[in-house]
Amino acid sequence: EVITPVMPTYARADLAFEKGEGPYLYAQDGRRFLDFGSGIAVNTLGHAHPHLVEALTEQAKKVWHTSNLYRIPGQEKLAARLVENTFADTVFFCNSGAEANEAGIKMLRRYQYVSGHAEKNRILVATNAFHGRTLGTLTAGYSDKYREGFGPMPDGFDRVAFGNLNELRDAITPETAGILVEPIQGEGGICKAPEGYLEGLRKAADEFGLLVMFDEVQTGVGRTGKLYAYEWSEMKPDLISSAKGLGGGFPVGALLATERAAQALPAGMHGTTFGGNPLAMAAANAVLDVILKPGFMDNVLAMSQLIRDGLAAIARKHPGFIAEVRGMGLLLGMKTVPTNVDVVAKLRELGLLTVPAGDNVVRLLPPLNITKTHVDEALAAIDAAAAALAQ
Ligand code: PLP
């Protein structure tokens, strides 16, 4: 056997797309697919959105890359908008979710160091968590499988049961620097923090001098019907990581922080060559142009409700197919009775793209600007899959 030129680190479906338009993708063989996966919560506005295409091509004609040795006006604009619309006072730009999390992990630790608490260098993380594939984020994540054979792993993470505030408070020691959790666990199976959990984290953190960081790589950028998911709670975090949907398909990551936390990383203490380059900033600013328009989030919530109502009807019609529906906005998880990979494969055959997650969940992550027509089409495919696979 000969290895493929593309390193075979993924189990890919035998399908390649040559173009996209709105929520549709067209395969090389001419088949059309309705994309309710959005490249794993990335294509916030679907494919080839005219405003994004224009912003990116206009920027491409001017300058692609200058490095962070110089000011980048697109960064200044995007950062100001993120600051204006969130808890944050300042933003660091990078290229991916894992990188945003790494920056956050460094900031959590170094915040304590510059505050005279070098002994506080451990971070509380949750069961069922996913934070990326770098060594640090793999260690913060839950899955042993993803770490197998990659040791030695970095030290400094202590794990508590997601959603359990008593266990979290008991796990805080004089060495704890901060808390890192996803407000809704994505890869873990669209598991929402219980009511009051985020506020409880804030309270515990304030009591013990810790920082709270949310991994909003999957939940951010309008996915739940708010710009960031923490806005559904009554608290404010110290840091959030963002990526995926932020560039609408162009790689971009960001760490949003309070001024207090960000003082831990003065000039020279963290960096990246590509982070926040002019192309990435053009794409991300164009995404914000659309999703910050008044009323945009209303569509996310309205489509979410339509999908939920439709899934409830399918569950009644085909017992033995949908076990549970969970999530918020257009970050929805359908726990299925048949295996989720069989359901994803059947839906794909029926022309609907979805994404599996942990706990036998099929994720529905459509572009945020879908309309009722697209929802009806997706529900018809799910109904057909249920008729074929219900047990
Ligand atoms: N954090 C969360 C919550 C994620 O869902 C992901 C990706 O799935 C990551 C981090 C890692 O992001 P990236 O793949 O861009 O490094």
mmCIF file of C-alpha atoms and ligand atoms in Angstrom:
data_model
loop_
_atom_site.group_PDB
_atom_site.id
_atom_site.type_symbol
_atom_site.label_atom_id
_atom_site.label_comp_id
_atom_site.label_asym_id
_atom_site.label_seq_id
_atom_site.Cartn_x
_atom_site.Cartn_y
_atom_site.Cartn_z
ATOM 1 C CA GLU A 1 0.000 0.000 0.000
ATOM 2 C CA VAL A 2 1.156 3.504 -0.814
ATOM 3 C CA ILE A 3 0.296 6.500 1.312
ATOM 4 C CA THR A 4 -1.746 9.220 -0.376
ATOM 5 C CA PRO A 5 -0.022 12.545 -1.109
ATOM 6 C CA VAL A 6 -2.522 14.172 1.251
ATOM 7 C CA MET A 7 -1.564 12.779 4.633
ATOM 8 C CA PRO A 8 -4.433 10.486 5.628
ATOM 9 C CA THR A 9 -5.192 12.016 9.029
ATOM 10 C CA TYR A 10 -8.919 12.244 8.286
ATOM 11 C CA ALA A 11 -11.586 9.660 7.447
ATOM 12 C CA ARG A 12 -13.067 11.727 4.634
ATOM 13 C CA ALA A 13 -16.343 11.159 2.798
ATOM 14 C CA ASP A 14 -15.683 10.501 -0.884
ATOM 15 C CA LEU A 15 -17.132 13.799 -1.973
ATOM 16 C CA ALA A 16 -15.527 16.970 -3.317
ATOM 17 C CA PHE A 17 -17.261 20.271 -3.896
ATOM 18 C CA GLU A 18 -16.472 22.662 -6.682
ATOM 19 C CA LYS A 19 -18.714 25.533 -5.799
ATOM 20 C CA GLY A 20 -21.145 26.850 -3.271
ATOM 21 C CA GLU A 21 -23.980 29.313 -3.258
ATOM 22 C CA GLY A 22 -25.781 30.352 -0.093
ATOM 23 C CA PRO A 23 -26.486 27.217 1.935
ATOM 24 C CA TYR A 24 -25.891 24.922 -1.056
ATOM 25 C CA LEU A 25 -22.754 23.084 -2.117
ATOM 26 C CA TYR A 26 -22.325 21.553 -5.556
ATOM 27 C CA ALA A 27 -20.238 18.390 -5.887
ATOM 28 C CA GLN A 28 -17.930 17.704 -8.804
ATOM 29 C CA ASP A 29 -20.426 15.121 -10.067
ATOM 30 C CA GLY A 30 -23.143 17.790 -10.203
ATOM 31 C CA ARG A 31 -25.095 16.748 -7.118
ATOM 32 C CA ARG A 32 -26.437 19.568 -4.946
ATOM 33 C CA PHE A 33 -26.238 19.421 -1.146
ATOM 34 C CA LEU A 34 -27.928 21.570 1.481
ATOM 35 C CA ASP A 35 -25.136 22.460 3.880
ATOM 36 C CA PHE A 36 -26.341 22.144 7.487
ATOM 37 C CA GLY A 37 -22.777 21.562 8.657
ATOM 38 C CA SER A 38 -21.265 24.867 7.493
ATOM 39 C CA GLY A 39 -17.791 23.327 7.480
ATOM 40 C CA ILE A 40 -18.240 22.618 11.217
ATOM 41 C CA ALA A 41 -19.857 25.920 12.222
ATOM 42 C CA VAL A 42 -17.683 28.097 10.000
ATOM 43 C CA ASN A 43 -19.683 29.342 6.997
ATOM 44 C CA THR A 44 -21.718 31.819 9.032
ATOM 45 C CA LEU A 45 -23.321 33.295 5.909
ATOM 46 C CA GLY A 46 -23.212 30.248 3.660
ATOM 47 C CA HIS A 47 -21.068 30.058 0.563
ATOM 48 C CA ALA A 48 -20.015 32.827 -1.805
ATOM 49 C CA HIS A 49 -21.966 35.499 0.049
ATOM 50 C CA PRO A 50 -21.721 38.537 -2.267
ATOM 51 C CA HIS A 51 -20.678 40.955 0.490
ATOM 52 C CA LEU A 52 -17.912 38.620 1.720
ATOM 53 C CA VAL A 53 -16.715 37.894 -1.812
ATOM 54 C CA GLU A 54 -16.519 41.587 -2.551
ATOM 55 C CA ALA A 55 -14.736 42.469 0.693
ATOM 56 C CA LEU A 56 -12.148 39.746 0.213
ATOM 57 C CA THR A 57 -11.490 40.400 -3.467
ATOM 58 C CA GLU A 58 -11.230 44.144 -2.913
ATOM 59 C CA GLN A 59 -8.680 43.548 -0.166
ATOM 60 C CA ALA A 60 -6.856 40.963 -2.309
ATOM 61 C CA LYS A 61 -6.192 43.654 -4.902
ATOM 62 C CA LYS A 62 -4.572 45.897 -2.286
ATOM 63 C CA VAL A 63 -2.416 44.030 0.241
ATOM 64 C CA TRP A 64 -2.543 40.467 1.582
ATOM 65 C CA HIS A 65 0.003 40.359 4.324
ATOM 66 C CA THR A 66 2.295 42.740 6.152
ATOM 67 C CA SER A 67 2.958 40.954 9.511
ATOM 68 C CA ASN A 68 2.333 42.365 12.945
ATOM 69 C CA LEU A 69 5.491 44.465 12.733
ATOM 70 C CA TYR A 70 3.121 47.161 11.469
ATOM 71 C CA ARG A 71 -0.347 48.476 12.276
ATOM 72 C CA ILE A 72 -3.138 46.659 10.467
ATOM 73 C CA PRO A 73 -6.192 48.899 9.987
ATOM 74 C CA GLY A 74 -8.519 45.916 9.494
ATOM 75 C CA GLN A 75 -7.500 44.629 12.942
ATOM 76 C CA GLU A 76 -8.129 48.010 14.506
ATOM 77 C CA LYS A 77 -11.589 48.133 12.968
ATOM 78 C CA LEU A 78 -12.539 44.556 13.864
ATOM 79 C CA ALA A 79 -11.162 44.822 17.404
ATOM 80 C CA ALA A 80 -13.067 48.051 18.020
ATOM 81 C CA ARG A 81 -16.297 46.407 16.882
ATOM 82 C CA LEU A 82 -15.759 43.317 19.038
ATOM 83 C CA VAL A 83 -14.952 45.548 22.014
ATOM 84 C CA GLU A 84 -18.036 47.651 21.419
ATOM 85 C CA ASN A 85 -20.279 44.607 21.238
ATOM 86 C CA THR A 86 -18.904 42.439 24.068
ATOM 87 C CA PHE A 87 -17.449 42.454 27.596
ATOM 88 C CA ALA A 88 -13.951 42.772 26.133
ATOM 89 C CA ASP A 89 -11.606 45.756 26.210
ATOM 90 C CA THR A 90 -9.063 44.364 23.768
ATOM 91 C CA VAL A 91 -8.562 41.601 21.172
ATOM 92 C CA PHE A 92 -5.612 39.467 19.977
ATOM 93 C CA PHE A 93 -5.882 37.966 16.490
ATOM 94 C CA CYS A 94 -4.621 34.560 15.428
ATOM 95 C CA ASN A 95 -5.580 31.907 12.893
ATOM 96 C CA SER A 96 -7.555 29.129 14.550
ATOM 97 C CA GLY A 97 -9.505 28.035 17.570
ATOM 98 C CA ALA A 98 -6.685 26.041 19.109
ATOM 99 C CA GLU A 99 -4.372 29.022 18.764
ATOM 100 C CA ALA A 100 -6.890 31.351 20.398
ATOM 101 C CA ASN A 101 -7.180 28.883 23.269
ATOM 102 C CA GLU A 102 -3.393 28.622 23.611
ATOM 103 C CA ALA A 103 -3.197 32.401 23.867
ATOM 104 C CA GLY A 104 -5.911 32.314 26.521
ATOM 105 C CA ILE A 105 -4.212 29.565 28.519
ATOM 106 C CA LYS A 106 -0.992 31.577 28.485
ATOM 107 C CA MET A 107 -2.880 34.687 29.575
ATOM 108 C CA LEU A 108 -4.665 32.885 32.448
ATOM 109 C CA ARG A 109 -1.358 31.708 33.834
ATOM 110 C CA ARG A 110 0.629 34.858 33.239
ATOM 111 C CA TYR A 111 -2.096 37.057 34.719
ATOM 112 C CA GLN A 112 -1.440 35.341 38.030
ATOM 113 C CA TYR A 113 2.314 35.582 37.523
ATOM 114 C CA VAL A 114 2.243 39.343 36.952
ATOM 115 C CA SER A 115 -0.158 39.708 39.900
ATOM 116 C CA GLY A 116 2.461 38.208 42.197
ATOM 117 C CA HIS A 117 0.926 34.730 42.246
ATOM 118 C CA ALA A 118 3.321 32.601 40.231
ATOM 119 C CA GLU A 119 2.138 29.618 42.299
ATOM 120 C CA LYS A 120 -1.303 29.922 40.693
ATOM 121 C CA ASN A 121 -0.678 28.176 37.390
ATOM 122 C CA ARG A 122 -3.256 25.391 37.150
ATOM 123 C CA ILE A 123 -6.439 25.626 35.108
ATOM 124 C CA LEU A 124 -9.744 23.941 35.864
ATOM 125 C CA VAL A 125 -11.217 22.258 32.797
ATOM 126 C CA ALA A 126 -14.308 20.126 32.264
ATOM 127 C CA THR A 127 -15.238 16.576 31.456
ATOM 128 C CA ASN A 128 -16.466 16.167 27.879
ATOM 129 C CA ALA A 129 -14.556 19.294 26.771
ATOM 130 C CA PHE A 130 -12.889 19.900 23.417
ATOM 131 C CA HIS A 131 -10.448 22.764 22.917
ATOM 132 C CA GLY A 132 -8.296 21.806 19.927
ATOM 133 C CA ARG A 133 -5.406 19.615 18.837
ATOM 134 C CA THR A 134 -2.266 21.409 19.998
ATOM 135 C CA LEU A 135 -0.498 19.823 22.957
ATOM 136 C CA GLY A 136 -1.883 22.391 25.401
ATOM 137 C CA THR A 137 -5.447 22.287 24.134
ATOM 138 C CA LEU A 138 -5.376 18.473 23.873
ATOM 139 C CA THR A 139 -4.457 18.405 27.544
ATOM 140 C CA ALA A 140 -7.286 20.797 28.371
ATOM 141 C CA GLY A 141 -9.688 18.618 26.375
ATOM 142 C CA TYR A 142 -11.306 15.483 27.754
ATOM 143 C CA SER A 143 -10.624 12.736 25.247
ATOM 144 C CA ASP A 144 -7.784 10.362 26.191
ATOM 145 C CA LYS A 145 -8.003 8.897 22.700
ATOM 146 C CA TYR A 146 -6.757 12.141 21.121
ATOM 147 C CA ARG A 147 -3.733 12.168 23.466
ATOM 148 C CA GLU A 148 -2.697 8.548 22.982
ATOM 149 C CA GLY A 149 0.980 8.265 22.120
ATOM 150 C CA PHE A 150 1.588 12.030 22.115
ATOM 151 C CA GLY A 151 3.007 12.283 25.640
ATOM 152 C CA PRO A 152 4.509 13.765 27.625
ATOM 153 C CA MET A 153 1.630 16.229 27.786
ATOM 154 C CA PRO A 154 1.935 19.665 29.409
ATOM 155 C CA ASP A 155 1.000 19.791 33.080
ATOM 156 C CA GLY A 156 -1.280 22.216 34.823
ATOM 157 C CA PHE A 157 -4.889 21.162 34.139
ATOM 158 C CA ASP A 158 -7.348 19.795 36.692
ATOM 159 C CA ARG A 159 -10.610 18.289 35.522
ATOM 160 C CA VAL A 160 -14.053 18.633 37.049
ATOM 161 C CA ALA A 161 -17.478 17.390 35.940
ATOM 162 C CA PHE A 162 -19.039 19.856 33.474
ATOM 163 C CA GLY A 163 -21.996 21.605 35.043
ATOM 164 C CA ASN A 164 -21.217 20.696 38.662
ATOM 165 C CA LEU A 165 -20.477 23.826 40.707
ATOM 166 C CA ASN A 166 -19.890 21.980 43.987
ATOM 167 C CA GLU A 167 -17.220 19.848 42.410
ATOM 168 C CA LEU A 168 -15.659 22.915 40.826
ATOM 169 C CA ARG A 169 -15.498 24.837 44.085
ATOM 170 C CA ASP A 170 -14.007 21.815 45.854
ATOM 171 C CA ALA A 171 -11.315 21.518 43.163
ATOM 172 C CA ILE A 172 -10.046 25.088 43.592
ATOM 173 C CA THR A 173 -6.657 25.108 45.350
ATOM 174 C CA PRO A 174 -4.087 27.827 46.103
ATOM 175 C CA GLU A 175 -2.508 26.799 42.767
ATOM 176 C CA THR A 176 -5.598 27.435 40.633
ATOM 177 C CA ALA A 177 -5.177 30.251 38.112
ATOM 178 C CA GLY A 178 -8.427 30.115 36.209
ATOM 179 C CA ILE A 179 -11.324 28.197 34.714
ATOM 180 C CA LEU A 180 -11.708 27.232 31.049
ATOM 181 C CA VAL A 181 -15.016 25.857 29.775
ATOM 182 C CA GLU A 182 -17.267 25.909 26.718
ATOM 183 C CA PRO A 183 -20.636 27.524 27.588
ATOM 184 C CA ILE A 184 -22.190 24.893 25.324
ATOM 185 C CA GLN A 185 -19.963 21.901 24.628
ATOM 186 C CA GLY A 186 -19.885 21.402 20.867
ATOM 187 C CA GLU A 187 -17.795 18.351 19.994
ATOM 188 C CA GLY A 188 -18.953 16.768 23.241
ATOM 189 C CA GLY A 189 -22.510 16.602 21.881
ATOM 190 C CA ILE A 190 -24.115 20.070 22.203
ATOM 191 C CA CYS A 191 -24.280 19.989 25.986
ATOM 192 C CA LYS A 192 -25.495 23.228 27.484
ATOM 193 C CA ALA A 193 -24.288 24.367 30.887
ATOM 194 C CA PRO A 194 -27.094 24.044 33.444
ATOM 195 C CA GLU A 195 -28.998 27.161 34.493
ATOM 196 C CA GLY A 196 -26.872 29.328 36.779
ATOM 197 C CA TYR A 197 -23.611 27.502 36.035
ATOM 198 C CA LEU A 198 -21.828 30.350 34.290
ATOM 199 C CA GLU A 199 -22.862 32.797 37.024
ATOM 200 C CA GLY A 200 -21.642 30.272 39.608
ATOM 201 C CA LEU A 201 -18.265 30.061 37.876
ATOM 202 C CA ARG A 202 -17.972 33.835 38.023
ATOM 203 C CA LYS A 203 -18.817 33.900 41.704
ATOM 204 C CA ALA A 204 -16.296 31.188 42.566
ATOM 205 C CA ALA A 205 -13.641 32.853 40.443
ATOM 206 C CA ASP A 206 -14.154 36.224 42.141
ATOM 207 C CA GLU A 207 -14.036 34.635 45.552
ATOM 208 C CA PHE A 208 -10.713 32.897 44.874
ATOM 209 C CA GLY A 209 -9.039 35.442 42.584
ATOM 210 C CA LEU A 210 -9.312 33.368 39.396
ATOM 211 C CA LEU A 211 -10.041 34.340 35.810
ATOM 212 C CA VAL A 212 -12.883 32.828 33.795
ATOM 213 C CA MET A 213 -12.258 31.946 30.160
ATOM 214 C CA PHE A 214 -14.932 30.669 27.802
ATOM 215 C CA ASP A 215 -14.068 28.712 24.712
ATOM 216 C CA GLU A 216 -16.579 30.222 22.275
ATOM 217 C CA VAL A 217 -14.862 28.847 19.194
ATOM 218 C CA GLN A 218 -18.030 26.956 18.259
ATOM 219 C CA THR A 219 -20.688 28.919 20.157
ATOM 220 C CA GLY A 220 -19.576 32.389 19.055
ATOM 221 C CA VAL A 221 -20.313 34.757 16.195
ATOM 222 C CA GLY A 222 -24.089 34.561 16.345
ATOM 223 C CA ARG A 223 -24.362 30.768 16.393
ATOM 224 C CA THR A 224 -26.636 30.749 19.464
ATOM 225 C CA GLY A 225 -28.588 33.869 18.505
ATOM 226 C CA LYS A 226 -26.290 36.247 20.403
ATOM 227 C CA LEU A 227 -22.902 37.467 19.219
ATOM 228 C CA TYR A 228 -21.364 35.305 21.971
ATOM 229 C CA ALA A 229 -23.174 32.687 24.042
ATOM 230 C CA TYR A 230 -22.146 34.141 27.423
ATOM 231 C CA GLU A 231 -24.607 36.979 26.667
ATOM 232 C CA TRP A 232 -27.439 34.578 27.485
ATOM 233 C CA SER A 233 -26.151 34.539 31.070
ATOM 234 C CA GLU A 234 -26.050 37.228 33.738
ATOM 235 C CA MET A 235 -22.258 37.255 33.980
ATOM 236 C CA LYS A 236 -19.208 38.418 32.083
ATOM 237 C CA PRO A 237 -16.097 36.312 31.514
ATOM 238 C CA ASP A 238 -12.512 37.642 31.569
ATOM 239 C CA LEU A 239 -11.514 36.016 28.293
ATOM 240 C CA ILE A 240 -13.156 34.309 25.371
ATOM 241 C CA SER A 241 -11.630 32.497 22.445
ATOM 242 C CA SER A 242 -13.313 32.844 19.076
ATOM 243 C CA ALA A 243 -12.611 31.360 15.636
ATOM 244 C CA LYS A 244 -14.672 29.178 13.258
ATOM 245 C CA GLY A 245 -17.531 31.460 12.179
ATOM 246 C CA LEU A 246 -15.598 34.689 12.678
ATOM 247 C CA GLY A 247 -14.112 34.716 9.189
ATOM 248 C CA GLY A 248 -17.136 33.138 7.520
ATOM 249 C CA GLY A 249 -14.787 30.553 5.960
ATOM 250 C CA PHE A 250 -11.533 32.463 6.016
ATOM 251 C CA PRO A 251 -9.217 31.212 8.802
ATOM 252 C CA VAL A 252 -9.201 33.663 11.692
ATOM 253 C CA GLY A 253 -9.072 33.296 15.448
ATOM 254 C CA ALA A 254 -9.327 35.829 18.235
ATOM 255 C CA LEU A 255 -8.838 36.101 21.960
ATOM 256 C CA LEU A 256 -11.107 38.713 23.535
ATOM 257 C CA ALA A 257 -10.041 39.933 26.976
ATOM 258 C CA THR A 258 -10.568 42.502 29.662
ATOM 259 C CA GLU A 259 -7.864 45.102 30.138
ATOM 260 C CA ARG A 260 -7.041 43.575 33.516
ATOM 261 C CA ALA A 261 -6.342 40.136 32.023
ATOM 262 C CA ALA A 262 -4.560 41.439 28.933
ATOM 263 C CA GLN A 263 -1.962 43.279 30.996
ATOM 264 C CA ALA A 264 -0.403 39.841 31.347
ATOM 265 C CA LEU A 265 0.749 39.932 27.723
ATOM 266 C CA PRO A 266 2.700 43.124 27.041
ATOM 267 C CA ALA A 267 4.506 43.656 23.737
ATOM 268 C CA GLY A 268 6.793 40.782 22.895
ATOM 269 C CA MET A 269 5.139 38.165 25.126
ATOM 270 C CA HIS A 270 2.944 36.530 22.484
ATOM 271 C CA GLY A 271 2.657 36.595 18.720
ATOM 272 C CA THR A 272 2.012 34.934 15.383
ATOM 273 C CA THR A 273 3.195 35.713 11.863
ATOM 274 C CA PHE A 274 -0.126 35.434 10.073
ATOM 275 C CA GLY A 275 -2.550 36.424 12.853
ATOM 276 C CA GLY A 276 -5.040 39.060 11.803
ATOM 277 C CA ASN A 277 -3.657 39.618 8.336
ATOM 278 C CA PRO A 278 -5.471 42.045 6.049
ATOM 279 C CA LEU A 279 -7.313 39.305 4.122
ATOM 280 C CA ALA A 280 -8.562 37.652 7.307
ATOM 281 C CA MET A 281 -9.643 41.009 8.707
ATOM 282 C CA ALA A 282 -11.505 41.921 5.515
ATOM 283 C CA ALA A 283 -13.427 38.654 5.719
ATOM 284 C CA ALA A 284 -14.222 38.971 9.430
ATOM 285 C CA ASN A 285 -15.259 42.618 9.166
ATOM 286 C CA ALA A 286 -17.575 41.661 6.313
ATOM 287 C CA VAL A 287 -19.142 38.933 8.465
ATOM 288 C CA LEU A 288 -19.777 41.471 11.226
ATOM 289 C CA ASP A 289 -21.249 43.954 8.711
ATOM 290 C CA VAL A 290 -24.016 41.417 8.130
ATOM 291 C CA ILE A 291 -24.551 39.756 11.486
ATOM 292 C CA LEU A 292 -24.528 42.977 13.530
ATOM 293 C CA LYS A 293 -27.405 44.403 11.488
ATOM 294 C CA PRO A 294 -30.483 44.884 13.681
ATOM 295 C CA GLY A 295 -32.794 41.896 13.369
ATOM 296 C CA PHE A 296 -30.187 39.438 12.118
ATOM 297 C CA MET A 297 -30.249 37.380 15.318
ATOM 298 C CA ASP A 298 -34.054 37.257 15.181
ATOM 299 C CA ASN A 299 -33.702 35.101 12.086
ATOM 300 C CA VAL A 300 -31.312 32.754 13.893
ATOM 301 C CA LEU A 301 -33.847 32.284 16.694
ATOM 302 C CA ALA A 302 -36.830 31.988 14.346
ATOM 303 C CA MET A 303 -35.101 29.340 12.205
ATOM 304 C CA SER A 304 -34.019 27.518 15.344
ATOM 305 C CA GLN A 305 -37.632 27.319 16.510
ATOM 306 C CA LEU A 306 -38.807 26.089 13.104
ATOM 307 C CA ILE A 307 -36.192 23.336 13.149
ATOM 308 C CA ARG A 308 -37.089 22.347 16.710
ATOM 309 C CA ASP A 309 -40.801 22.224 15.911
ATOM 310 C CA GLY A 310 -40.100 20.160 12.800
ATOM 311 C CA LEU A 311 -37.866 17.733 14.695
ATOM 312 C CA ALA A 312 -40.516 17.341 17.393
ATOM 313 C CA ALA A 313 -43.031 16.396 14.699
ATOM 314 C CA ILE A 314 -40.592 13.911 13.151
ATOM 315 C CA ALA A 315 -39.928 12.401 16.585
ATOM 316 C CA ARG A 316 -43.680 11.834 17.052
ATOM 317 C CA LYS A 317 -44.113 10.383 13.566
ATOM 318 C CA HIS A 318 -41.092 8.054 13.695
ATOM 319 C CA PRO A 319 -40.477 6.744 17.202
ATOM 320 C CA GLY A 320 -37.039 5.154 17.510
ATOM 321 C CA PHE A 321 -35.168 7.827 15.586
ATOM 322 C CA ILE A 322 -34.734 11.046 17.604
ATOM 323 C CA ALA A 323 -33.852 10.538 21.264
ATOM 324 C CA GLU A 324 -33.403 14.199 22.190
ATOM 325 C CA VAL A 325 -32.944 17.632 20.640
ATOM 326 C CA ARG A 326 -30.658 20.103 22.375
ATOM 327 C CA GLY A 327 -28.693 23.292 21.872
ATOM 328 C CA MET A 328 -29.469 26.929 21.239
ATOM 329 C CA GLY A 329 -30.008 29.028 18.158
ATOM 330 C CA LEU A 330 -28.492 27.273 15.169
ATOM 331 C CA LEU A 331 -26.133 25.208 17.280
ATOM 332 C CA LEU A 332 -28.481 22.249 17.475
ATOM 333 C CA GLY A 333 -27.847 18.644 18.379
ATOM 334 C CA MET A 334 -30.157 15.771 17.554
ATOM 335 C CA LYS A 335 -29.314 12.724 19.628
ATOM 336 C CA THR A 336 -30.394 9.777 17.513
ATOM 337 C CA VAL A 337 -31.401 6.210 18.290
ATOM 338 C CA PRO A 338 -29.529 4.738 15.296
ATOM 339 C CA THR A 339 -25.805 5.526 15.347
ATOM 340 C CA ASN A 340 -25.120 9.137 14.490
ATOM 341 C CA VAL A 341 -22.622 8.192 11.772
ATOM 342 C CA ASP A 342 -25.288 6.103 10.009
ATOM 343 C CA VAL A 343 -27.710 9.024 10.231
ATOM 344 C CA VAL A 344 -25.124 11.500 8.902
ATOM 345 C CA ALA A 345 -24.345 9.125 5.999
ATOM 346 C CA LYS A 346 -28.042 8.624 5.185
ATOM 347 C CA LEU A 347 -28.719 12.364 5.308
ATOM 348 C CA ARG A 348 -25.775 12.953 3.000
ATOM 349 C CA GLU A 349 -27.223 10.403 0.567
ATOM 350 C CA LEU A 350 -30.450 12.420 0.772
ATOM 351 C CA GLY A 351 -28.594 15.632 0.000
ATOM 352 C CA LEU A 352 -28.275 17.111 3.503
ATOM 353 C CA LEU A 353 -24.869 17.709 5.100
ATOM 354 C CA THR A 354 -24.641 17.475 8.902
ATOM 355 C CA VAL A 355 -21.835 16.807 11.387
ATOM 356 C CA PRO A 356 -21.573 14.062 14.010
ATOM 357 C CA ALA A 357 -20.589 14.898 17.614
ATOM 358 C CA GLY A 358 -20.059 13.007 20.863
ATOM 359 C CA ASP A 359 -22.905 11.253 22.725
ATOM 360 C CA ASN A 360 -24.372 9.950 19.444
ATOM 361 C CA VAL A 361 -25.433 13.405 18.366
ATOM 362 C CA VAL A 362 -25.980 14.700 14.842
ATOM 363 C CA ARG A 363 -25.177 18.411 14.741
ATOM 364 C CA LEU A 364 -27.312 20.802 12.693
ATOM 365 C CA LEU A 365 -25.195 23.912 12.111
ATOM 366 C CA PRO A 366 -26.683 25.689 9.101
ATOM 367 C CA PRO A 367 -25.547 29.096 7.900
ATOM 368 C CA LEU A 368 -27.188 31.733 10.108
ATOM 369 C CA ASN A 369 -28.946 33.419 7.171
ATOM 370 C CA ILE A 370 -31.041 30.430 6.064
ATOM 371 C CA THR A 371 -34.735 30.868 5.364
ATOM 372 C CA LYS A 372 -37.833 28.725 5.934
ATOM 373 C CA THR A 373 -37.441 27.096 2.503
ATOM 374 C CA HIS A 374 -34.073 25.697 3.567
ATOM 375 C CA VAL A 375 -35.457 24.524 6.901
ATOM 376 C CA ASP A 376 -38.342 22.752 5.155
ATOM 377 C CA GLU A 377 -35.924 21.063 2.771
ATOM 378 C CA ALA A 378 -33.700 19.904 5.641
ATOM 379 C CA LEU A 379 -36.677 18.624 7.634
ATOM 380 C CA ALA A 380 -37.897 16.650 4.603
ATOM 381 C CA ALA A 381 -34.495 14.940 4.381
ATOM 382 C CA ILE A 382 -34.491 14.199 8.124
ATOM 383 C CA ASP A 383 -38.030 12.818 7.832
ATOM 384 C CA ALA A 384 -36.909 10.547 4.985
ATOM 385 C CA ALA A 385 -33.857 9.416 6.969
ATOM 386 C CA ALA A 386 -36.115 8.683 9.945
ATOM 387 C CA ALA A 387 -38.439 6.605 7.763
ATOM 388 C CA ALA A 388 -35.444 4.589 6.557
ATOM 389 C CA LEU A 389 -33.536 4.176 9.829
ATOM 390 C CA ALA A 390 -36.007 4.350 12.753
ATOM 391 C CA GLN A 391 -35.591 1.387 15.081
HETATM 392 N N1 PLP B 1 -12.656 24.832 20.725
HETATM 393 C C1 PLP B 1 -13.850 24.360 20.370
HETATM 394 C C2 PLP B 1 -15.010 24.518 21.287
HETATM 395 C C3 PLP B 1 -14.005 23.740 19.128
HETATM 396 O O1 PLP B 1 -15.217 23.259 18.774
HETATM 397 C C4 PLP B 1 -12.896 23.623 18.269
HETATM 398 C C5 PLP B 1 -13.008 22.949 16.961
HETATM 399 O O2 PLP B 1 -13.821 22.109 16.741
HETATM 400 C C6 PLP B 1 -11.666 24.120 18.697
HETATM 401 C C7 PLP B 1 -11.580 24.728 19.921
HETATM 402 C C8 PLP B 1 -10.441 24.035 17.835
HETATM 403 O O3 PLP B 1 -10.517 24.926 16.800
HETATM 404 P P1 PLP B 1 -9.532 24.789 15.549
HETATM 405 O O4 PLP B 1 -9.888 23.491 14.892
HETATM 406 O O5 PLP B 1 -9.825 25.983 14.706
HETATM 407 O O6 PLP B 1 -8.147 24.775 16.082
#
